[in-house]
């Protein structure tokens, strides 16, 4: 029961973090989730007494997350920056471990050098989850992003292997054997890559056989894809090579193959798989950082309360370690980028202001995270001679504090160095082009409207009108046309009711009540009431008001209800709404209409729905079922029309091909959802 409660609380924290991220846009979601975890770990410690098994942690969380990141990574960017990425993934990790090891040992001599090296290797890997969220808070160019992604995918293996060697030296009391370490590292590193590539091609071959036999389904492919990273990681561990690198290399191979597959069936499968992975990775990411937050109080409290070392010294050591990390990383990146050749001139770039800025962005953009915590928590409690591992709690405290410091630097400093562009989701021209596509779908659906599919078409058109309205509001496009048309229509309805009153074609009391209702609707739209108009009208029609009182006294209203079963107010509404639809039809048939087609269609459909409700009340079950069946056909037709318009817009150059691809993927997803909904 305790395990179930823990899982439920973790999921609740992840869900809450998704809401808090919107409320706290200045904080990256890893920091929000760490904060939630820290609160949970402090307040409800009795329920959340959990100890992480580092190996289980790597299998359950790190393997699937890195697999998805590798599949969806920029393959061209990885290959283009392969030299720098490999230097960061191997050379920089070793350099950091040496610098941190000697630095920590000098600051805190009670920590043995081998244990200090273990801390350095644990702080070598960057966090792929935090790196993936940088695009939302900072404006990084493609090369910097590709290097950060590639480093985060590959440096886990070198950090974990180096950490294991350092711990072995600390436990046994021996020293490092560079030859033995280099051989073991080569087998672990390159063996993992070879195994991952082989298993990636084997997976592609299996998919091909299943396709040829026509035995596959979306459910099979999605489950196979989700299960694959766990199987690969465990196989790699069995044959003693890097499971992390095996998962990453397999993901890259499979991702390259999937990017070359085209067609509706592959598109729909990719959309479903991608959405499953997005939900799964968001959940796993959230659980990782919530667990990290839960572990921080336990990991830090013991050392914080230790009287043998002052709290000020602890904070100073964390700041010093963070400074060492930043300095070594910055120098390494400056050197690597300065000796890199410019593709256009084939000359080395040299150290320049641009190179230094790029190196600084990549330095700040490499925070530490879940992998660092998982490996540092695997420090043994005892040495081979039976004594306690020296300063284990202190080392965990230093690692935890450094994780927080690097995340804070990334969250607050990187947006200052490279502020994200405050642009709309689409450029103005692209946003207008997308709006035109949706308008054309509405126009074509209206042109194909018949008496048989009228209600179904109206419902689908209304849905497209709402999509268009949401798109225009999101991209800050002009929306006043719909609002102004509604106001003009309501004013016309007021004038029409006034004519009925003057011609004595309606009950004045019901008419004045309805006029008041229409006036309130106009006031809501304009954010003020037109009380002056109402007072002037009453002054003009005092005679009619007196007449309405006499009508009411004679019981005319009750007579009409008795004879027709419908109140005078309802009859007036029906006549007025019909007049409003006739008024709107003039704009539909007028090629020089001042209002866009979607605005007219949206307002008209709203009025038709009001009229249907006044005339018929709620629909019967049979009518509702028939309408839903018709809606499926009209909805499917609308999606195919949208695909045609997207294709035409791409071919004409009205929208970018990448935007067109995203739009087509969304339509395919809606088609899949439509098929499942009506299955």
XYZ file of C-alpha atoms in Angstrom:
679
model
C 0.000 0.000 0.000
C 2.883 2.367 0.779
C 4.313 1.809 -2.714
C 0.953 2.604 -4.308
C 0.660 5.772 -2.219
C 4.141 6.810 -3.279
C 3.365 6.277 -6.987
C 0.085 8.182 -6.654
C 1.749 11.116 -4.906
C 4.512 11.226 -7.515
C 1.972 11.333 -10.341
C -0.017 14.033 -8.537
C 3.163 16.079 -8.139
C 3.958 15.723 -11.859
C 0.420 16.810 -12.793
C 0.659 19.774 -10.422
C 4.022 20.752 -11.910
C 2.423 21.014 -15.360
C 0.014 23.604 -13.918
C 2.645 25.462 -11.894
C 4.869 25.726 -14.964
C 2.194 27.918 -16.566
C 1.824 29.969 -13.400
C 5.603 30.380 -12.918
C 6.983 30.937 -16.434
C 10.319 32.210 -15.107
C 11.117 28.825 -13.566
C 12.009 25.823 -15.690
C 9.921 22.755 -15.015
C 12.844 20.738 -13.504
C 13.193 23.367 -10.764
C 9.431 23.364 -10.156
C 9.432 19.588 -9.836
C 12.465 19.575 -7.557
C 10.716 22.115 -5.335
C 7.576 19.980 -5.179
C 9.663 16.930 -4.335
C 11.501 18.786 -1.584
C 8.200 19.898 -0.065
C 6.830 16.346 -0.230
C 10.015 14.885 1.234
C 9.940 17.378 4.119
C 6.247 17.315 5.020
C 5.222 13.691 4.473
C 8.414 11.814 5.251
C 6.571 8.861 6.793
C 4.809 8.038 3.527
C 7.698 8.861 1.253
C 10.472 6.865 2.873
C 12.045 5.599 -0.344
C 15.599 4.667 -1.208
C 16.660 4.709 -4.823
C 18.384 1.686 -6.284
C 20.813 3.344 -8.739
C 20.837 0.444 -11.214
C 17.041 0.206 -11.189
C 16.927 3.977 -11.589
C 19.059 3.844 -14.732
C 16.932 1.083 -16.266
C 13.525 2.523 -15.449
C 14.143 6.215 -16.091
C 17.391 7.014 -17.876
C 17.157 4.297 -20.556
C 13.725 5.242 -22.016
C 14.372 8.972 -21.728
C 17.685 8.792 -23.595
C 16.173 6.426 -26.182
C 13.444 8.911 -27.072
C 15.890 11.837 -27.058
C 18.169 9.897 -29.434
C 15.284 8.998 -31.754
C 14.070 12.586 -31.997
C 17.494 14.261 -32.016
C 18.893 16.336 -34.867
C 20.941 13.661 -36.646
C 22.529 16.117 -39.071
C 23.568 18.381 -36.196
C 25.050 15.454 -34.275
C 27.128 14.331 -37.251
C 28.224 17.853 -38.119
C 29.454 18.460 -34.558
C 30.717 14.922 -33.901
C 34.269 15.988 -33.039
C 33.273 18.510 -30.389
C 30.529 16.223 -29.049
C 32.966 13.333 -28.555
C 35.477 15.646 -26.892
C 32.772 16.860 -24.509
C 31.455 13.361 -23.839
C 34.878 11.861 -23.042
C 37.654 14.417 -22.699
C 35.675 17.049 -20.792
C 34.323 14.476 -18.319
C 37.879 13.354 -17.523
C 39.090 16.966 -17.259
C 36.236 17.854 -14.887
C 36.891 14.827 -12.722
C 40.578 15.715 -12.381
C 39.912 19.403 -11.627
C 37.099 18.717 -9.170
C 39.009 15.844 -7.566
C 42.121 17.875 -6.780
C 40.047 20.941 -5.886
C 37.763 19.135 -3.431
C 40.691 17.284 -1.866
C 42.501 20.599 -1.365
C 39.434 22.304 0.138
C 38.386 19.326 2.293
C 41.401 17.096 3.030
C 39.188 14.657 4.940
C 37.837 13.484 1.563
C 40.357 11.030 -0.002
C 41.594 11.805 -3.493
C 39.944 8.721 -5.020
C 36.588 9.656 -3.456
C 37.028 13.224 -4.710
C 37.658 11.844 -8.217
C 34.441 9.820 -7.871
C 32.582 13.066 -7.115
C 34.198 14.666 -10.164
C 33.120 11.841 -12.488
C 29.577 11.986 -11.066
C 29.458 15.716 -11.853
C 30.723 15.155 -15.406
C 27.457 14.183 -17.168
C 24.943 16.879 -18.069
C 21.207 16.340 -17.762
C 19.443 15.552 -21.038
C 16.037 16.447 -19.604
C 17.098 19.923 -18.512
C 18.938 20.488 -21.804
C 15.801 19.594 -23.797
C 13.845 22.368 -22.031
C 16.368 25.093 -22.893
C 14.763 25.921 -26.260
C 11.716 27.304 -24.446
C 13.692 29.746 -22.287
C 16.703 30.694 -24.425
C 17.476 31.398 -28.061
C 20.283 28.948 -28.897
C 21.563 28.443 -32.423
C 21.451 25.023 -34.050
C 25.121 24.165 -33.457
C 25.010 24.961 -29.725
C 21.772 22.991 -29.301
C 23.153 20.009 -31.221
C 26.326 19.969 -29.121
C 24.399 20.136 -25.860
C 22.039 17.364 -26.986
C 24.874 15.170 -28.228
C 26.931 15.685 -25.089
C 23.959 14.846 -22.850
C 23.318 11.660 -24.827
C 26.886 10.348 -24.721
C 28.604 11.613 -21.579
C 26.548 9.499 -19.169
C 28.536 6.400 -20.080
C 31.956 7.999 -19.568
C 30.848 9.550 -16.272
C 29.401 6.283 -14.925
C 32.424 4.202 -15.976
C 34.903 6.703 -14.516
C 32.889 6.882 -11.308
C 32.987 3.096 -10.961
C 36.789 3.043 -11.405
C 37.264 5.812 -8.830
C 34.987 4.103 -6.297
C 36.824 0.820 -6.790
C 40.116 2.562 -6.048
C 38.637 4.234 -2.951
C 37.121 1.007 -1.603
C 40.214 -1.136 -2.123
C 42.643 1.566 -1.119
C 44.550 1.123 -4.391
C 45.403 3.583 -7.098
C 44.234 4.124 -10.642
C 45.692 1.911 -13.365
C 45.527 4.058 -16.486
C 46.116 1.108 -18.833
C 43.524 -1.108 -17.171
C 41.068 1.790 -16.968
C 41.556 2.738 -20.620
C 40.985 -0.844 -21.809
C 37.862 -1.298 -19.701
C 36.555 2.089 -20.778
C 37.111 1.299 -24.476
C 35.287 -2.017 -24.192
C 32.431 -0.449 -22.279
C 32.147 2.613 -24.521
C 32.598 1.211 -28.016
C 31.024 -2.137 -27.124
C 27.839 -0.327 -26.129
C 27.787 1.588 -29.415
C 28.316 -1.543 -31.514
C 25.638 -3.473 -29.642
C 23.160 -0.595 -29.942
C 23.726 -0.236 -33.686
C 23.311 -3.993 -34.195
C 20.103 -4.118 -32.175
C 18.815 -1.032 -34.002
C 19.239 -2.720 -37.395
C 17.736 -5.924 -35.994
C 14.668 -3.958 -34.898
C 14.324 -2.427 -38.361
C 14.581 -5.903 -39.912
C 11.858 -7.240 -37.572
C 9.563 -4.331 -38.475
C 10.152 -5.004 -42.164
C 9.243 -8.698 -41.826
C 6.069 -7.839 -39.928
C 5.102 -5.239 -42.543
C 5.603 -7.718 -45.373
C 3.465 -10.302 -43.589
C 0.861 -7.596 -42.812
C 0.744 -8.714 -39.176
C 1.471 -5.381 -37.544
C -0.831 -2.841 -35.947
C -0.405 0.522 -34.291
C -0.819 -1.062 -30.871
C 1.941 -3.614 -31.602
C 4.410 -1.030 -32.932
C 3.838 1.397 -30.066
C 4.246 -1.284 -27.377
C 7.320 -2.693 -29.131
C 8.871 0.775 -29.356
C 8.185 1.571 -25.701
C 9.573 -1.778 -24.487
C 12.695 -1.682 -26.675
C 14.985 0.583 -24.553
C 14.523 -1.585 -21.456
C 15.422 -4.754 -23.388
C 18.474 -3.144 -25.001
C 19.760 -1.780 -21.690
C 19.432 -5.122 -19.909
C 21.104 -7.031 -22.783
C 24.011 -4.585 -22.677
C 24.379 -5.067 -18.939
C 24.407 -8.857 -19.400
C 27.377 -8.718 -21.790
C 29.142 -6.011 -19.713
C 29.029 -3.037 -22.070
C 27.473 0.397 -21.611
C 23.695 0.097 -21.556
C 23.332 3.860 -21.844
C 25.352 4.037 -25.075
C 23.609 0.947 -26.462
C 20.224 2.598 -25.955
C 21.373 5.904 -27.453
C 22.983 4.367 -30.562
C 19.961 2.118 -31.178
C 17.660 5.136 -30.881
C 19.707 7.095 -33.420
C 19.671 4.211 -35.935
C 15.915 3.659 -35.586
C 15.267 7.401 -35.740
C 17.196 7.728 -39.013
C 15.175 4.902 -40.545
C 11.840 6.340 -39.395
C 12.669 9.765 -40.820
C 12.902 8.229 -44.325
C 9.501 6.511 -44.167
C 6.635 8.364 -45.828
C 2.979 7.691 -46.459
C -0.315 8.067 -44.582
C 0.075 4.830 -42.599
C 3.600 5.735 -41.444
C 2.516 9.295 -40.666
C -0.410 8.154 -38.528
C 1.820 5.605 -36.739
C 4.522 8.218 -36.109
C 1.948 10.627 -34.708
C 0.505 8.034 -32.337
C 3.951 6.816 -31.254
C 5.268 10.330 -30.778
C 2.312 11.330 -28.617
C 2.643 8.203 -26.483
C 6.341 8.932 -25.996
C 5.675 12.574 -25.143
C 3.260 11.634 -22.379
C 5.569 8.894 -21.140
C 8.721 11.040 -21.169
C 6.992 13.969 -19.475
C 5.787 11.635 -16.732
C 9.175 9.948 -16.296
C 11.013 13.278 -16.394
C 8.698 14.642 -13.759
C 9.087 11.626 -11.503
C 12.886 11.840 -11.821
C 13.036 15.444 -10.659
C 10.383 14.986 -7.981
C 12.417 12.062 -6.631
C 15.517 14.243 -6.812
C 13.729 16.862 -4.724
C 12.616 14.187 -2.252
C 16.175 12.951 -1.816
C 17.694 16.396 -1.260
C 16.422 16.940 2.314
C 17.578 13.467 3.386
C 20.905 13.792 1.574
C 21.677 17.269 2.870
C 20.188 17.367 6.365
C 22.742 15.111 8.041
C 25.706 17.086 6.758
C 24.030 20.436 7.391
C 23.565 19.538 11.051
C 27.151 18.267 11.437
C 28.906 20.503 13.954
C 32.392 19.510 12.783
C 32.092 21.683 9.685
C 30.422 25.078 9.482
C 27.461 25.678 7.193
C 29.249 28.669 5.675
C 32.124 26.381 4.699
C 29.681 23.962 3.081
C 28.084 26.724 1.004
C 31.507 28.055 0.012
C 32.604 24.574 -1.110
C 29.492 24.172 -3.281
C 30.125 27.575 -4.873
C 33.791 26.666 -5.420
C 32.917 23.326 -7.068
C 30.381 25.058 -9.319
C 33.017 27.654 -10.262
C 35.492 24.874 -11.119
C 32.902 23.156 -13.310
C 32.062 26.375 -15.141
C 35.700 27.400 -15.604
C 36.916 24.018 -16.904
C 33.920 23.679 -19.195
C 34.297 27.197 -20.588
C 38.027 26.830 -21.275
C 37.512 23.421 -22.899
C 34.763 24.737 -25.184
C 36.770 27.839 -26.129
C 39.746 25.692 -27.136
C 37.646 23.183 -29.090
C 35.666 25.839 -30.946
C 38.741 27.945 -31.733
C 40.555 24.989 -33.363
C 37.430 23.935 -35.263
C 37.567 24.656 -39.004
C 35.096 27.003 -40.627
C 33.222 25.006 -43.343
C 33.187 27.950 -45.750
C 36.908 28.828 -45.543
C 38.471 25.579 -44.214
C 40.420 27.786 -41.798
C 40.464 27.433 -38.034
C 38.099 29.882 -36.374
C 40.507 31.065 -33.702
C 39.445 32.709 -30.484
C 36.986 35.517 -31.152
C 34.113 37.246 -29.406
C 31.577 35.079 -31.234
C 33.445 31.885 -30.289
C 33.669 32.992 -26.648
C 29.934 33.780 -26.508
C 29.047 30.439 -28.080
C 31.307 28.672 -25.561
C 29.730 30.594 -22.687
C 26.202 29.638 -23.779
C 27.193 25.971 -24.045
C 28.891 26.232 -20.640
C 25.844 27.603 -18.827
C 23.571 25.298 -20.827
C 25.039 22.113 -19.341
C 23.373 21.631 -15.929
C 23.724 18.516 -13.794
C 20.732 16.415 -12.821
C 19.265 12.969 -12.372
C 22.237 10.880 -13.540
C 24.579 12.719 -11.181
C 22.274 12.059 -8.246
C 21.708 8.412 -9.142
C 25.400 7.561 -9.365
C 26.436 9.545 -6.292
C 23.784 7.771 -4.213
C 25.386 4.461 -5.191
C 28.461 5.247 -3.087
C 29.077 2.227 -0.835
C 28.647 2.531 2.901
C 31.708 0.418 3.775
C 35.275 -0.071 2.564
C 36.876 -3.481 2.050
C 38.552 -3.260 5.439
C 35.165 -2.882 7.164
C 35.473 0.840 7.926
C 32.902 3.451 6.854
C 33.291 5.092 3.447
C 35.023 8.388 4.225
C 32.739 11.444 4.214
C 29.948 9.725 2.255
C 27.240 12.111 3.490
C 29.441 15.119 2.803
C 30.106 13.982 -0.779
C 26.358 13.464 -1.391
C 25.695 16.913 0.087
C 28.245 18.552 -2.226
C 26.843 16.774 -5.294
C 23.243 17.726 -4.412
C 24.148 21.360 -3.808
C 26.063 21.530 -7.104
C 23.074 20.102 -8.985
C 20.890 22.893 -7.593
C 23.490 25.565 -8.383
C 23.911 24.504 -12.016
C 20.143 24.296 -12.537
C 19.728 27.785 -11.068
C 22.494 29.161 -13.305
C 20.880 27.622 -16.369
C 17.407 28.813 -15.419
C 18.246 32.440 -14.631
C 21.504 33.260 -16.425
C 21.016 31.580 -19.807
C 17.845 33.561 -20.709
C 19.804 36.755 -19.957
C 22.732 35.750 -22.190
C 20.490 34.474 -25.007
C 16.947 35.776 -24.476
C 14.267 33.848 -26.309
C 12.616 35.824 -29.065
C 9.213 37.094 -28.008
C 7.519 36.086 -31.200
C 4.278 34.417 -31.974
C 4.112 30.696 -32.543
C 4.155 31.426 -36.268
C 5.467 34.401 -38.204
C 2.716 36.838 -39.153
C 2.673 35.746 -42.804
C 2.586 32.055 -41.856
C -0.177 32.642 -39.323
C -2.262 34.471 -41.908
C -1.659 31.652 -44.403
C -2.839 29.046 -41.899
C -5.933 31.177 -41.244
C -6.609 31.332 -44.991
C -6.417 27.536 -45.213
C -9.029 27.150 -42.482
C -11.221 29.775 -44.154
C -11.052 27.881 -47.446
C -12.116 24.685 -45.669
C -15.117 26.547 -44.239
C -16.023 28.001 -47.654
C -15.793 24.627 -49.380
C -17.875 22.925 -46.712
C -20.542 25.623 -47.042
C -20.545 25.216 -50.833
C -21.152 21.454 -50.419
C -23.951 21.951 -47.900
C -27.216 20.194 -48.773
C -30.544 19.843 -47.027
C -29.654 16.290 -45.972
C -26.301 17.126 -44.385
C -27.198 20.644 -43.315
C -27.082 20.207 -39.553
C -23.973 18.013 -39.666
C -22.212 20.522 -41.921
C -23.192 23.359 -39.614
C -21.663 21.542 -36.635
C -18.407 20.795 -38.465
C -18.181 24.354 -39.786
C -18.736 25.640 -36.271
C -15.869 23.440 -35.036
C -13.580 24.816 -37.776
C -14.697 28.349 -36.951
C -13.736 27.782 -33.324
C -10.349 26.383 -34.431
C -9.800 29.451 -36.553
C -10.818 31.771 -33.731
C -8.407 30.033 -31.339
C -5.599 30.179 -33.918
C -6.141 33.887 -34.552
C -6.315 34.708 -30.856
C -3.140 32.688 -30.169
C -1.238 34.499 -32.926
C -2.705 37.895 -32.066
C -4.485 38.270 -35.375
C -7.515 40.502 -35.833
C -10.657 39.118 -34.218
C -12.796 42.267 -34.123
C -14.699 41.323 -37.300
C -16.750 38.638 -35.535
C -17.421 40.906 -32.585
C -18.446 43.841 -34.787
C -20.677 41.653 -36.951
C -22.430 40.341 -33.842
C -23.034 43.900 -32.620
C -24.379 44.956 -36.027
C -26.678 41.921 -36.095
C -28.008 42.670 -32.604
C -28.674 46.273 -33.569
C -30.568 45.085 -36.635
C -32.591 42.767 -34.405
C -33.416 45.732 -32.142
C -34.576 47.790 -35.122
C -36.679 44.874 -36.338
C -38.382 44.498 -32.945
C -39.059 48.239 -32.874
C -40.750 47.966 -36.280
C -42.929 45.142 -34.981
C -43.928 47.288 -32.006
C -44.758 50.294 -34.203
C -46.811 48.096 -36.555
C -48.550 46.464 -33.571
C -47.428 43.006 -34.748
C -46.204 41.853 -31.355
C -46.978 42.273 -27.720
C -45.150 45.434 -26.535
C -44.410 44.084 -23.068
C -42.662 40.999 -24.493
C -40.939 43.226 -27.039
C -39.529 45.586 -24.405
C -38.324 42.648 -22.377
C -36.567 41.234 -25.452
C -35.107 44.642 -26.343
C -33.624 44.818 -22.876
C -32.054 41.391 -23.365
C -30.555 42.400 -26.719
C -29.257 45.629 -25.215
C -27.487 43.684 -22.467
C -25.805 41.449 -25.057
C -24.497 44.524 -26.873
C -23.310 45.926 -23.563
C -21.391 42.716 -22.820
C -19.656 42.912 -26.187
C -18.816 46.604 -25.843
C -18.076 46.333 -22.116
C -20.621 49.074 -21.331
C -24.385 49.532 -21.405
C -26.155 51.925 -23.764
C -28.513 53.335 -21.174
C -28.886 56.636 -23.080
C -30.244 54.813 -26.162
C -32.757 52.993 -23.967
C -33.977 56.213 -22.258
C -34.390 58.001 -25.594
C -36.334 55.112 -27.036
C -38.703 54.982 -24.056
C -39.395 58.703 -24.397
C -40.293 58.259 -28.077
C -42.667 55.352 -27.457
C -44.591 56.350 -24.331
C -47.916 55.767 -26.128
C -46.915 52.246 -27.063
C -45.851 51.525 -23.493
C -49.269 52.597 -22.213
C -50.876 50.385 -24.835
C -48.800 47.414 -23.706
C -50.108 47.818 -20.160
C -53.703 47.622 -21.375
C -52.863 44.548 -23.470
C -51.426 42.899 -20.412
C -54.452 43.757 -18.284
C -56.859 42.242 -20.859
C -54.916 38.982 -20.663
C -53.846 38.862 -24.306
C -50.627 37.170 -23.364
C -52.415 34.334 -21.546
C -54.775 33.893 -24.513
C -51.901 33.394 -26.964
C -50.255 30.864 -24.702
C -53.520 28.980 -24.336
C -54.179 28.879 -28.102
C -50.720 28.093 -29.438
C -48.900 26.589 -26.497
C -46.073 29.083 -27.122
C -45.527 32.349 -25.264
C -45.505 35.683 -27.061
C -41.897 36.169 -25.981
C -40.859 32.892 -27.648
C -42.777 33.754 -30.839
C -41.027 37.114 -30.936
C -37.633 35.423 -30.468
C -38.320 33.013 -33.319
C -39.324 35.829 -35.701
C -36.347 37.980 -34.704
C -33.762 35.201 -34.931
C -35.090 34.251 -38.382
C -34.704 37.874 -39.405
C -31.120 37.878 -38.103
C -30.319 34.791 -40.214
C -31.801 36.502 -43.275
C -29.675 39.562 -42.451
C -26.533 37.399 -42.224
C -27.351 35.579 -45.479
C -27.013 38.907 -47.265
C -23.342 38.940 -46.252
C -22.880 35.307 -47.327
C -24.157 36.073 -50.819
C -22.373 39.415 -51.097
C -18.881 39.101 -52.646
C -18.071 42.592 -51.340
C -19.019 41.741 -47.768
C -16.964 43.684 -45.192
C -16.812 40.628 -42.952
C -14.692 37.463 -43.481
C -16.524 34.264 -44.367
C -15.596 32.535 -41.105
C -17.012 35.407 -39.050
C -20.314 35.302 -40.902
C -20.436 31.500 -40.692
C -19.662 31.502 -36.977
C -22.329 34.067 -36.076
C -24.880 32.504 -38.425
C -24.372 29.030 -36.981
C -24.851 30.379 -33.481
C -28.155 31.932 -34.539
C -29.261 28.725 -36.285
C -28.550 26.736 -33.136
C -30.682 29.203 -31.134
C -33.480 28.900 -33.692
C -33.355 25.086 -33.663
C -33.592 25.111 -29.896
C -36.582 27.489 -29.963
C -38.416 25.451 -32.591
C -37.671 21.881 -31.554
C -36.227 21.872 -28.079
C -33.773 19.014 -27.460
C -33.249 16.500 -30.310
C -34.482 12.921 -30.022
C -32.076 10.031 -29.578
C -32.748 8.822 -33.133
C -32.178 12.262 -34.616
C -29.016 12.695 -32.562
C -27.621 9.339 -33.717
C -28.404 10.136 -37.341
C -26.743 13.517 -37.017
C -23.602 11.955 -35.489
C -23.342 9.451 -38.348
C -23.655 12.277 -40.853
C -21.094 14.323 -38.935
C -18.506 11.572 -39.298
C -18.773 11.745 -43.090
C -18.686 15.533 -43.166
C -15.788 15.652 -40.672
C -13.757 13.177 -42.723
C -14.493 15.184 -45.861
C -13.351 18.348 -44.068
C -10.035 16.747 -43.120
C -9.335 15.708 -46.705
C -10.209 19.216 -47.879
C -7.770 20.592 -45.309
C -5.035 18.238 -46.557
C -5.625 19.457 -50.112
C -5.447 23.093 -49.068
C -2.262 22.477 -47.066
C -0.670 20.792 -50.085
C -1.679 23.689 -52.333
C -0.335 26.257 -49.858
C 3.020 24.460 -49.621
C 3.329 24.139 -53.391
C 2.484 27.820 -53.854
C 5.024 28.798 -51.216
C 2.384 30.365 -48.978
C 3.607 28.388 -45.959
C 6.918 26.781 -45.060
C 7.284 23.053 -45.725
C 8.035 22.367 -42.062
C 4.841 24.150 -41.036
C 2.972 22.222 -43.721
C 4.342 18.942 -42.391
C 3.249 19.791 -38.854
C -0.219 20.711 -40.105
C -0.518 17.466 -42.093
C 0.586 15.475 -39.056
C -2.115 17.152 -36.988
C -4.757 16.317 -39.594
C -3.599 12.686 -39.727
C -3.827 12.567 -35.944
C -7.394 13.900 -36.084
C -8.234 11.303 -38.730
C -6.901 8.544 -36.487
C -8.901 9.948 -33.582
C -12.020 10.140 -35.764
C -11.668 6.497 -36.756
C -11.257 5.391 -33.134
C -14.092 7.609 -31.912
C -16.646 6.130 -34.288
C -15.281 2.577 -34.280
